[in-house]
Amino acid sequence: MIIDLKNVSVAFDSQAILKDLSLSIRNRDFVTLLGPSGCGKTTTLRIIAGFLEPDAGSVFFDGKCINSLPPYKRQVNTIFQRYALFPHLNVAQNVAFGLKMHKLPKAEIAQHVHDMLRTVNLAGFENRSVASLSGGQQQRVAIARALAVRPRVLLLDEPLGALDLKLRKDMQLELKNIQQQSGITFIYVTHDQEEALSMSDIIVVMDEGEIQQIGTPKDIYDEPQNAFVADFIGESNILDGVMLKDFRVRFAGVAFTCVDKGFAQNEHVDVVIRPEDIDIVPPAEGLLQGTITSSTFKGVHYEFIVDVQGFKWMIQSTDAQTVGDVIGIAIKPEEIHIMRKSRYSGTIGDYSCFSDEFEELSNPNEDTAEDTAETEESP
Amino acid sequence: MKNLQAKHRRSLLLNAPHLLWSIIFIVAPLLMVAIYAFRDRSGSWTLDTFRSLFTDKESALNLLFIFRSSLWYALLATAICLLLAYPLAYFMAHAGKRVQRNLMMLITVPMWMNFLICTYSWIAILSERGGLLNLLLARLHLPEQTILYTPKAVVLGMVYNYLPFMILPIYTVLSKLQPSLVEAAQDLGATRWQVLRKITLPLSVPGVISGVTMVFVPSVSTFYISKKLGGNKNQLIGDLIEAKFTTFSDRNGGAALSLILMVMVLLSMVFMRRLSKDDDGAYVAG
Ligand SMILES: Nc1ncnc2c1ncn2[C@@H]1O[C@H](COP(=O)(O)OP(=O)(O)OP(=O)(O)O)[C@@H](O)[C@H]1O
Ligand SMILES: [Mg+2]
């Protein structure tokens, strides 16, 4: 373990921001902190970087407590949410800054700066002022500047948040490559769940200053631990259910076979079914019947909202359906996922007030990305 | 096309009050000064006013001496202001909101008071017999100080009057400095001292430049402070100009001197601009 947070708590103005948070990060992993805005992701990074001392709990680096170690002595570097490049220095001087602070010989600094700029595809930009660079280029200067001092851990706070969609995809690949080649531990913050799923070794899902689940992308997607995680990662239909006995659950008024066990008899549970795991069949063949209330073409598949006894389901399928038609719903046992009740139960997972506009509102990050038209010129 | 003209007219209209204000209070007085400087008493155009300032050797030398000491006093006052203001502004920019508000009050209160009153108060504080300062020193069994009617008092008066004009622009720049820049520097291994030298100081140069300008320009042209606090031994150019207008009722001579002073101030401002540009150049070079 390279970094250990043990029971860390932080409060601002007597409002708890991080609540007894514990997190262990393995050397060379790509770890993503994922959660809605204001859940404490940046605060967690600031604690690891040393800009903020926790009110309670400890931070360990390589097994040593570093609570009161100032930032400039930590082998941890940060890519800031808005890059924070030094406006009075040019590109090369920005990259050289950390090396100069560490008093390396001049020739070595020059060589290293040159190499770093090559790594991030900015060779030839040495003497440009940082204000004259595009967002993507500034981003890469920030990466080169942080990597130049050879940190053990790199903290990245929504580094791609301000870039447009295409550039963001390219940079995702580039970052992943850099991480694998350099062997540096990355702690990456995003509230874009797709980005988290595609890049990370480990995802840490946070909400309201608490960790909801830690696991591999596949774990998190397939085995969400509560309704919050299920809803935040991908689309989910979350229904109220009762465990009748092992491998048998009742929801929507019908008993289904499932693959979960170990619950008390008649325990109330949350049932998660992913929209893409539901099969549309003729009404007579389904255990449930519903009416299609809306249909949206999404490129590869259609997305339907289906009314089943007043509960709105989301179903994805490659076959077109007509709005108003009655369909049958079939679900295979292994597609039914059972979770214990949590404080999120009943508050999320119903698509009755769902619309695309609403989705955009709740995902501001993608909005800004599409609004900022970024033109990328390569040297 | 029509649209553009309408827009143009509207902007002219919106700017009219400002324009009028500038003409009445800035351009017109300057023109008056220039006109008086190049005319004689009878109102005909001439360069004699300037010539007469330098005709006999003694008055020319005297004038040169006065210019030189004005410049010297102003430079000294500016330097002292800078040395006092920067740490204070730095402290203010990093203090809590309440402390910032209170300090701001303390700094601006003297600016609301008439500076004649402030200067008279300094006479009361510094005067040799019964002055507050010497009373205090006597209490502490320290030797008496003669400050009033010496150059020290003049510089003190300038510093006191113009210090806020140095603090405020520096404070403004420092408080707008992005905290993330400082954090980025610390993150890359800079100690507090290195952050100050490599990030904070260079980025606050614009505030320093405008503070220096705002202190130097009024200091170099000040009158009254030197007259009241410096006695009659330390006449400065501002006093001379004032004397020309009042005691000698020589408007043309006063205007000519004012014009010379103005040219000097303008030149020094251009020089300052150049200096700050050179600084930018220095960042690029290394
Ligand atoms: N210095 C501070 N003083 C007071 N409150 C703060 C401070 N810093 C953060 N907070 C509060 O702490 C909470 C968590 O902030 P944080 O920046 O960690 O969120 P985040 O998960 O990074 O959000 P985002 O995705 O919007 O960046 C927010 O409610 C924020 O208002
Ligand atoms: Mg944040």
XYZ file of C-alpha atoms and ligand atoms in Angstrom:
697
model
C 0.000 0.000 0.000
C 1.470 3.354 -0.984
C -1.252 5.533 0.515
C -3.503 4.763 3.454
C -6.221 7.040 4.725
C -7.347 5.895 8.160
C -10.629 7.223 9.585
C -10.137 10.660 8.064
C -12.711 13.313 8.959
C -12.902 16.907 7.752
C -15.422 19.607 8.544
C -15.768 23.153 7.203
C -17.744 25.584 9.322
C -18.902 22.659 11.495
C -20.346 20.929 8.425
C -18.910 17.434 7.974
C -17.377 17.093 4.502
C -15.515 13.791 4.911
C -16.946 11.352 7.415
C -14.581 8.759 8.860
C -13.148 7.900 5.467
C -10.719 4.976 5.120
C -9.040 4.122 1.858
C -5.970 2.084 0.903
C -4.291 2.599 -2.434
C -1.927 0.043 -3.923
C 1.307 1.087 -5.596
C 1.027 1.515 -9.396
C -2.762 1.317 -9.448
C -4.995 3.651 -11.400
C -7.571 4.585 -8.783
C -10.569 6.762 -9.576
C -12.630 8.718 -7.082
C -16.107 8.957 -8.535
C -19.061 10.818 -7.135
C -21.465 13.705 -7.627
C -20.398 17.320 -7.292
C -19.625 18.355 -3.726
C -19.178 14.811 -2.387
C -15.616 15.550 -1.196
C -13.385 14.300 -4.014
C -11.221 17.414 -4.218
C -11.064 17.542 -0.424
C -9.740 13.961 -0.364
C -7.027 14.851 -2.887
C -6.062 17.968 -0.926
C -5.530 15.828 2.141
C -3.256 13.458 0.250
C -1.330 16.364 -1.327
C -0.905 18.035 2.055
C -2.843 21.258 1.453
C -5.341 20.300 4.112
C -4.796 18.586 7.426
C -7.618 16.275 8.476
C -9.519 17.173 11.657
C -9.264 13.544 12.711
C -7.582 10.422 11.347
C -4.230 9.865 9.673
C -2.624 9.749 6.269
C 0.099 7.178 5.661
C 2.607 7.182 2.821
C 4.650 4.000 2.476
C 3.512 3.105 5.979
C 4.723 6.374 7.542
C 2.269 8.891 8.967
C 2.589 12.127 6.983
C -0.181 14.177 8.591
C 2.007 17.201 9.275
C 4.464 16.856 6.388
C 4.254 20.024 4.237
C 3.309 19.584 0.547
C 6.761 20.446 -0.777
C 8.263 17.456 1.039
C 5.739 14.907 -0.290
C 6.443 12.630 -3.231
C 2.967 13.444 -4.457
C 2.087 15.844 -7.260
C -1.170 17.333 -8.384
C -2.757 18.233 -11.700
C -5.155 20.980 -10.631
C -8.762 21.254 -11.732
C -7.850 24.421 -13.705
C -4.206 23.456 -14.452
C -2.706 26.383 -12.424
C 0.122 27.014 -14.895
C 2.407 29.915 -13.957
C 1.384 32.795 -16.231
C 4.720 34.613 -15.973
C 6.724 31.612 -17.167
C 6.844 30.056 -20.620
C 6.176 26.400 -21.368
C 9.727 25.176 -20.760
C 10.080 27.207 -17.551
C 6.803 25.840 -16.252
C 8.014 22.286 -16.795
C 11.432 23.125 -15.326
C 9.973 24.760 -12.199
C 9.964 21.699 -9.961
C 13.415 20.607 -11.120
C 14.824 24.050 -10.303
C 13.253 23.879 -6.854
C 15.055 20.585 -6.350
C 18.304 22.285 -7.435
C 19.228 19.930 -10.253
C 22.160 20.899 -12.512
C 21.198 23.152 -15.436
C 22.145 20.759 -18.230
C 20.162 17.960 -16.662
C 17.114 20.205 -16.294
C 17.259 21.236 -19.944
C 17.533 17.627 -21.107
C 14.722 16.492 -18.844
C 12.385 19.311 -19.884
C 13.028 18.411 -23.506
C 12.201 14.746 -22.831
C 9.049 15.584 -20.882
C 7.725 17.867 -23.610
C 8.343 15.107 -26.136
C 6.405 12.649 -23.963
C 3.356 14.891 -23.991
C 3.714 15.762 -27.685
C 4.678 19.381 -27.161
C 8.214 19.406 -28.590
C 8.864 22.803 -30.172
C 6.557 24.671 -27.789
C 9.356 25.494 -25.305
C 9.247 29.269 -25.673
C 5.509 29.748 -26.094
C 3.682 31.615 -23.348
C 1.176 29.405 -21.576
C -1.659 31.863 -22.235
C -1.257 31.276 -25.977
C -1.949 27.528 -25.713
C -5.258 25.751 -26.260
C -6.949 24.008 -23.350
C -5.636 20.601 -24.396
C -2.092 21.906 -24.726
C -2.228 23.629 -21.339
C -3.429 20.346 -19.924
C -0.397 18.583 -21.327
C 1.986 21.215 -19.987
C 0.457 20.629 -16.557
C 1.029 16.884 -16.942
C 4.629 17.371 -18.067
C 5.272 19.788 -15.187
C 3.975 17.300 -12.626
C 5.695 14.249 -14.145
C 9.035 16.054 -14.488
C 9.743 15.783 -10.764
C 9.131 12.007 -10.889
C 6.434 11.761 -8.221
C 5.459 8.413 -6.725
C 1.801 9.394 -6.804
C 0.021 11.716 -9.215
C -3.266 13.300 -8.194
C -5.489 14.396 -11.072
C -8.524 16.531 -10.267
C -10.964 16.275 -13.181
C -8.100 16.882 -15.588
C -10.259 16.469 -18.697
C -13.303 18.348 -17.445
C -12.758 21.383 -19.668
C -12.000 19.504 -22.899
C -14.421 18.593 -25.658
C -15.599 15.025 -26.067
C -13.199 13.868 -28.772
C -10.126 15.429 -27.214
C -11.201 13.942 -23.915
C -11.249 10.423 -25.380
C -7.754 10.898 -26.854
C -6.391 12.249 -23.603
C -7.928 9.336 -21.681
C -5.884 6.912 -23.761
C -2.774 9.066 -23.472
C -3.072 9.340 -19.691
C -3.617 5.616 -19.336
C -0.495 4.988 -21.442
C 1.590 7.404 -19.428
C 0.412 5.774 -16.232
C 1.293 2.276 -17.389
C 4.697 3.243 -18.781
C 5.796 5.403 -15.862
C 4.528 3.020 -13.180
C 3.256 5.993 -11.177
C 0.202 5.543 -8.980
C -2.625 7.697 -10.343
C -5.449 8.955 -8.158
C -7.954 10.341 -10.570
C -11.066 12.375 -9.846
C -14.030 12.525 -12.153
C -17.780 12.609 -12.037
C -18.019 11.017 -15.455
C -18.836 7.351 -14.832
C -17.905 6.204 -18.339
C -14.434 7.698 -17.943
C -14.073 5.955 -14.591
C -15.167 2.580 -15.940
C -12.850 2.644 -18.948
C -9.658 3.905 -17.280
C -9.475 2.596 -13.739
C -8.047 -0.442 -12.000
C -10.040 0.475 -8.909
C -13.065 2.749 -8.577
C -14.017 4.421 -5.312
C -17.640 5.589 -5.395
C -18.300 8.450 -2.972
C -21.361 10.344 -1.857
C -21.766 12.979 0.847
C -18.289 12.451 2.221
C -18.605 8.681 2.569
C -17.274 5.846 0.481
C -20.185 3.852 -0.934
C -18.170 1.122 -2.626
C -14.597 0.257 -3.591
C -13.962 -2.259 -6.348
C -12.885 -2.987 -9.898
C -15.004 -1.406 -12.637
C -16.642 -4.799 -13.263
C -17.429 -5.317 -9.564
C -18.935 -1.903 -9.293
C -21.060 -2.328 -12.391
C -22.185 -5.895 -11.831
C -22.401 -5.976 -8.050
C -23.411 -2.521 -6.825
C -23.639 -2.535 -3.057
C -26.527 -0.132 -2.716
C -29.076 1.829 -4.698
C -26.823 4.881 -4.919
C -24.002 3.000 -6.642
C -26.419 1.154 -8.923
C -28.007 4.399 -9.992
C -24.784 6.406 -10.307
C -22.965 3.816 -12.440
C -24.935 3.290 -15.615
C -28.728 3.099 -15.813
C -30.660 0.947 -13.378
C -34.217 -0.020 -12.603
C -34.355 -0.263 -8.838
C -37.439 -1.928 -7.372
C -38.669 -2.668 -3.925
C -38.621 -6.449 -3.352
C -39.006 -9.226 -0.770
C -36.693 -12.243 -0.479
C -39.103 -15.195 -0.236
C -36.295 -17.672 0.359
C -32.841 -18.348 -1.111
C -32.883 -17.931 -4.921
C -36.448 -16.613 -4.891
C -37.469 -12.937 -4.854
C -40.784 -11.155 -5.358
C -41.066 -7.719 -6.933
C -43.667 -5.947 -9.050
C -46.127 -8.437 -7.590
C -44.463 -11.453 -9.199
C -42.018 -14.056 -7.836
C -38.777 -14.460 -9.806
C -35.912 -16.913 -9.635
C -32.596 -15.282 -8.875
C -29.032 -16.314 -8.006
C -28.712 -14.563 -4.620
C -28.983 -16.143 -1.215
C -28.117 -15.509 2.393
C -30.941 -13.082 3.176
C -33.458 -13.525 5.974
C -36.829 -14.925 5.011
C -39.165 -12.118 3.867
C -36.344 -9.553 4.158
C -37.096 -6.362 2.262
C -34.456 -5.721 -0.388
C -33.659 -3.494 -3.355
C -33.735 -5.265 -6.706
C -31.542 -3.896 -9.523
C -32.077 -4.752 -13.156
C -29.977 -3.065 -15.846
C -31.987 -1.786 -18.847
C -29.872 -3.768 -21.327
C -30.452 -7.042 -19.434
C -34.213 -7.058 -19.973
C -35.709 -9.018 -22.854
C -38.812 -7.815 -24.652
C -41.102 -10.772 -25.488
C -44.716 -11.204 -26.636
C -47.060 -10.247 -23.757
C -48.158 -13.794 -23.102
C -44.567 -15.047 -22.628
C -43.444 -12.448 -20.073
C -43.844 -12.644 -16.311
C -44.640 -8.923 -16.434
C -46.589 -6.869 -18.971
C -46.152 -3.157 -19.647
C -47.045 -0.356 -22.039
C -44.366 1.497 -23.985
C -44.702 5.208 -23.158
C -41.677 6.555 -24.982
C -39.005 5.428 -27.394
C -35.676 7.099 -28.191
C -33.161 5.975 -30.794
C -29.659 6.054 -29.281
C -27.529 5.001 -32.248
C -26.853 1.359 -31.501
C -29.989 0.666 -29.505
C -33.399 2.033 -28.628
C -34.274 3.218 -25.179
C -37.850 2.642 -24.037
C -39.705 3.823 -20.996
C -42.230 1.142 -20.098
C -45.109 1.551 -17.657
C -45.590 -1.587 -15.557
C -48.402 -1.147 -13.035
C -47.479 2.496 -12.575
C -43.715 1.917 -12.140
C -41.659 3.254 -15.067
C -38.924 0.908 -16.269
C -36.119 1.742 -18.623
C -35.451 -0.979 -21.183
C -32.801 -0.968 -23.920
C -33.122 -3.128 -27.002
C -31.903 -3.182 -30.579
C -35.414 -3.854 -31.963
C -37.823 -0.983 -32.577
C -41.189 -0.888 -30.746
C -44.231 1.309 -31.178
C -45.273 3.691 -28.421
C -48.568 2.511 -26.917
C -47.927 -1.178 -27.588
C -48.192 -3.693 -24.788
C -45.118 -5.902 -24.382
C -44.007 -8.775 -22.194
C -40.932 -8.508 -19.983
C -38.610 -11.461 -19.344
C -35.621 -11.381 -16.999
C -33.069 -14.153 -16.610
C -32.207 -15.170 -13.028
C -28.566 -14.042 -13.334
C -29.669 -10.559 -14.452
C -31.515 -9.937 -11.207
C -29.267 -8.340 -8.633
C -30.324 -8.135 -4.975
C -29.035 -5.432 -2.588
C -29.720 -4.835 1.076
C -31.840 -1.798 1.933
C -29.887 1.421 2.467
C -30.750 5.030 3.155
C -31.003 5.536 -0.593
C -33.797 2.954 -0.979
C -36.951 4.276 -2.555
C -35.422 7.643 -3.475
C -33.884 6.651 -6.803
C -34.243 4.114 -9.577
C -37.671 5.004 -10.992
C -37.826 6.561 -14.432
C -41.198 8.290 -14.016
C -39.766 11.801 -14.239
C -37.041 10.827 -16.649
C -36.280 12.919 -19.708
C -33.164 13.640 -21.707
C -33.193 17.255 -20.606
C -33.209 16.179 -17.004
C -30.299 13.871 -17.639
C -28.282 16.742 -19.075
C -29.027 18.895 -16.067
C -27.780 16.248 -13.728
C -24.575 15.789 -15.658
C -23.156 19.308 -16.025
C -19.725 18.022 -16.897
C -20.775 16.763 -20.306
C -22.573 20.021 -21.000
C -19.504 22.158 -20.604
C -17.463 19.713 -22.617
C -19.741 20.020 -25.592
C -20.042 23.788 -25.259
C -16.340 24.520 -25.262
C -15.323 24.007 -28.850
C -11.651 23.249 -28.506
C -9.441 23.438 -31.536
C -6.381 21.311 -31.172
C -3.359 22.070 -33.281
C -0.473 19.693 -33.220
C 3.071 20.973 -33.494
C -24.146 50.260 -41.938
C -26.910 52.355 -40.434
C -26.837 50.086 -37.446
C -23.156 50.674 -36.991
C -23.579 54.428 -37.141
C -26.346 54.289 -34.576
C -24.145 52.188 -32.348
C -21.336 54.661 -32.757
C -23.600 57.567 -31.884
C -24.941 55.750 -28.848
C -21.464 55.041 -27.510
C -20.538 58.686 -28.069
C -23.614 59.704 -26.125
C -22.828 57.300 -23.313
C -19.271 58.579 -23.099
C -20.278 62.241 -23.262
C -20.308 62.937 -19.504
C -16.930 61.345 -19.076
C -15.578 63.224 -22.074
C -16.940 66.509 -20.815
C -15.505 65.879 -17.387
C -12.083 65.101 -18.858
C -12.115 68.234 -20.998
C -13.115 70.554 -18.187
C -10.920 69.154 -15.460
C -7.910 67.676 -17.236
C -7.408 69.047 -20.719
C -8.392 72.649 -20.072
C -6.085 73.208 -17.065
C -3.195 71.601 -18.901
C -3.793 73.882 -21.851
C -3.925 76.867 -19.533
C -0.569 75.900 -18.029
C 0.989 75.538 -21.461
C -0.456 78.841 -22.660
C 0.814 80.749 -19.627
C 4.237 79.128 -19.886
C 4.754 80.376 -23.450
C 3.428 83.915 -22.903
C 4.658 86.952 -21.107
C 2.769 89.305 -18.807
C 1.458 91.367 -21.679
C 0.035 88.262 -23.330
C 2.326 87.911 -26.349
C 3.969 84.582 -27.259
C 7.568 84.176 -26.089
C 10.190 81.740 -24.774
C 11.603 84.353 -22.426
C 9.975 82.820 -19.366
C 12.035 79.659 -19.786
C 15.137 81.609 -20.715
C 14.896 83.822 -17.653
C 14.887 80.747 -15.392
C 18.402 79.925 -16.545
C 19.948 83.347 -17.351
C 22.163 83.990 -14.392
C 24.263 81.135 -13.171
C 23.195 81.405 -9.570
C 19.457 81.052 -10.095
C 20.040 78.225 -12.573
C 22.149 76.333 -10.050
C 19.603 77.017 -7.364
C 16.826 75.660 -9.557
C 18.846 72.576 -10.388
C 19.484 72.006 -6.704
C 15.783 72.276 -5.908
C 14.877 69.841 -8.677
C 17.508 67.426 -7.498
C 16.432 67.447 -3.874
C 12.757 67.109 -4.874
C 13.634 64.068 -6.907
C 15.763 62.664 -4.114
C 13.076 63.178 -1.425
C 10.438 61.629 -3.654
C 12.605 58.596 -4.413
C 13.375 58.102 -0.743
C 9.720 58.403 0.260
C 8.714 55.983 -2.500
C 11.322 53.430 -1.437
C 10.278 53.635 2.219
C 6.612 53.352 1.266
C 7.368 50.250 -0.807
C 9.332 48.605 2.007
C 6.530 49.283 4.489
C 3.626 48.592 2.164
C 4.618 45.263 0.632
C 4.784 43.218 3.850
C 1.644 44.908 5.146
C -0.257 44.274 1.906
C 0.981 40.683 1.917
C -0.178 40.185 5.473
C -3.553 41.754 4.704
C -4.129 39.617 1.615
C -3.527 36.478 3.672
C -5.453 37.502 6.780
C -9.023 36.582 7.666
C -11.931 38.552 6.222
C -12.517 40.542 9.428
C -8.884 41.535 9.844
C -8.793 42.578 6.191
C -11.847 44.818 6.617
C -10.510 46.464 9.770
C -7.057 47.084 8.329
C -8.625 48.544 5.210
C -10.532 50.987 7.428
C -7.379 51.971 9.307
C -5.506 52.540 6.075
C -8.181 54.586 4.374
C -9.247 56.747 7.318
C -6.276 59.154 6.981
C -7.208 59.541 3.314
C -10.610 60.952 4.283
C -9.025 63.642 6.423
C -7.704 66.807 4.923
C -3.987 66.391 4.513
C -3.355 69.885 5.866
C -4.849 68.742 9.145
C -2.702 65.608 9.115
C 0.382 67.678 8.477
C -0.462 70.041 11.340
C -0.914 67.041 13.615
C 2.576 65.929 12.723
C 3.879 69.330 13.775
C 2.202 68.801 17.130
C 3.697 65.339 17.437
C 7.220 66.227 16.365
C 7.736 69.698 17.822
C 10.735 69.916 20.098
C 9.065 71.526 23.100
C 5.953 69.725 24.279
C 5.754 67.475 21.228
C 4.151 64.105 21.827
C 7.145 62.168 20.543
C 9.658 63.836 22.829
C 7.336 63.598 25.820
C 7.132 59.878 25.200
C 10.892 59.530 24.745
C 11.478 61.421 27.980
C 9.147 59.057 29.807
C 11.180 56.128 28.503
C 14.425 57.909 29.500
C 15.580 58.025 25.913
C 17.384 60.986 24.339
C 15.307 63.716 22.672
C 15.057 63.751 18.889
C 15.071 66.755 16.606
C 12.984 65.768 13.622
C 10.774 68.727 12.902
C 12.251 71.170 10.356
C 14.741 68.568 9.089
C 14.636 66.497 5.886
C 13.516 63.532 8.033
C 10.257 65.274 8.826
C 9.628 66.017 5.143
C 10.133 62.394 4.134
C 8.037 61.264 7.089
C 5.225 63.576 5.999
C 5.363 62.238 2.441
C 5.419 58.616 3.577
C 2.516 59.210 5.934
C 0.403 60.928 3.304
C 1.081 58.625 0.377
C 1.527 55.195 2.017
C -2.093 54.148 1.332
C -1.553 54.688 -2.389
C 1.239 52.113 -2.240
C -0.603 49.611 -0.052
C -3.870 49.491 -1.964
C -2.653 48.507 -5.460
C -0.251 45.906 -4.054
C -2.972 44.519 -1.796
C -5.366 44.334 -4.740
C -2.919 42.350 -6.867
C -1.949 40.026 -4.018
C -5.511 39.268 -2.979
C -6.421 38.415 -6.577
C -3.492 36.016 -6.919
C -4.929 32.536 -7.542
C -4.243 30.392 -4.456
C -3.854 27.387 -6.747
C -0.687 28.939 -8.246
C 0.907 29.070 -4.821
C -0.254 25.536 -4.121
C 1.091 24.316 -7.457
C 4.493 25.786 -6.600
C 4.497 24.177 -3.140
C 3.393 20.946 -4.733
C 6.420 21.048 -7.054
C 8.773 21.393 -4.105
C 8.987 25.126 -3.439
C 9.457 26.217 0.167
C 7.553 29.270 1.451
C 10.495 31.499 0.695
C 10.872 30.089 -2.830
C 7.144 30.558 -3.468
C 7.465 34.204 -2.432
C 10.490 34.813 -4.640
C 9.481 32.822 -7.711
C 5.705 33.210 -7.800
C 4.255 35.898 -5.537
C 6.813 38.649 -6.136
C 6.961 38.393 -9.933
C 3.183 38.185 -10.214
C 2.707 41.271 -8.031
C 4.979 43.488 -10.146
C 2.024 45.312 -11.782
C 0.721 46.343 -8.359
C 4.175 47.523 -7.298
C 4.548 49.569 -10.490
C 1.241 51.334 -10.051
C 1.933 51.894 -6.339
C 5.338 53.386 -7.097
C 3.805 55.676 -9.707
C 1.025 56.764 -7.373
C 3.471 57.638 -4.601
C 6.316 59.058 -6.643
C 4.295 61.479 -8.771
C 2.564 63.351 -5.928
C 5.727 63.207 -3.794
C 7.877 64.863 -6.409
C 5.421 67.697 -6.907
C 4.261 68.138 -3.330
C 4.238 71.486 -1.615
C 3.143 72.471 1.858
C 4.512 69.291 3.466
C 8.059 70.513 2.985
C 7.102 74.060 3.908
C 5.386 73.111 7.135
C 7.515 70.168 8.267
C 10.825 71.095 6.673
C 10.980 74.711 7.732
C 12.234 77.047 5.040
C 15.542 75.303 4.628
C 14.258 72.529 2.401
C 12.369 74.165 -0.424
C 11.097 71.709 -2.996
C 9.980 72.319 -6.536
C 6.324 72.262 -5.544
C 6.952 75.021 -3.006
C 8.807 77.074 -5.572
C 5.927 76.804 -8.033
C 3.469 77.742 -5.326
C 5.607 80.728 -4.346
C 5.763 81.881 -7.958
C 1.988 81.920 -8.184
C 1.254 83.407 -4.758
C 4.160 85.427 -3.351
C 5.630 86.667 -6.621
C 2.354 86.574 -8.571
C 4.419 85.408 -11.560
C 1.953 83.117 -13.286
C 4.085 82.699 -16.376
C 7.150 81.621 -14.427
C 5.069 79.221 -12.312
C 3.495 77.745 -15.409
C 6.892 77.259 -17.037
C 8.228 75.450 -13.982
C 5.084 73.300 -13.801
C 5.548 72.335 -17.427
C 9.155 71.288 -16.802
C 8.062 69.243 -13.811
C 5.285 67.625 -15.803
C 7.687 66.602 -18.555
C 9.984 65.108 -15.943
C 7.152 63.138 -14.364
C 6.000 61.906 -17.744
C 9.525 60.798 -18.597
C 9.854 58.909 -15.331
C 6.504 57.194 -15.954
C 7.654 56.116 -19.397
C 10.811 54.832 -17.759
C 8.740 52.828 -15.257
C 6.697 51.317 -18.071
C 9.879 50.339 -19.834
C 11.161 48.779 -16.629
C 8.099 46.584 -16.194
C 8.279 45.520 -19.842
C 11.899 44.587 -19.360
C 10.836 42.499 -16.427
C 8.479 40.558 -18.659
C 11.361 40.098 -21.047
C 13.478 38.753 -18.235
C 10.934 35.997 -17.528
C 11.185 34.791 -21.101
C 14.952 34.874 -21.186
C 15.593 32.903 -18.067
N -12.409 25.837 2.009
C -13.691 25.462 2.156
N -14.518 26.095 3.003
C -15.806 25.713 3.155
N -16.367 24.681 2.497
C -15.613 24.001 1.617
C -14.238 24.349 1.403
N -13.732 23.501 0.480
C -14.734 22.673 0.154
N -15.861 22.952 0.824
C -17.150 22.234 0.744
O -16.879 20.870 0.853
C -17.720 20.100 0.014
C -16.911 19.159 -0.810
O -16.085 19.908 -1.666
P -15.129 19.230 -2.733
O -14.439 20.353 -3.436
O -14.294 18.215 -2.089
O -16.171 18.542 -3.704
P -15.897 17.739 -5.057
O -16.347 16.348 -4.824
O -14.513 17.947 -5.512
O -16.914 18.456 -6.039
P -16.743 18.852 -7.579
O -17.035 17.638 -8.366
O -17.819 19.890 -7.771
O -15.366 19.401 -7.767
C -18.526 21.118 -0.790
O -19.814 21.186 -0.237
C -17.801 22.415 -0.599
O -18.703 23.480 -0.600
Mg -13.604 19.071 -7.095
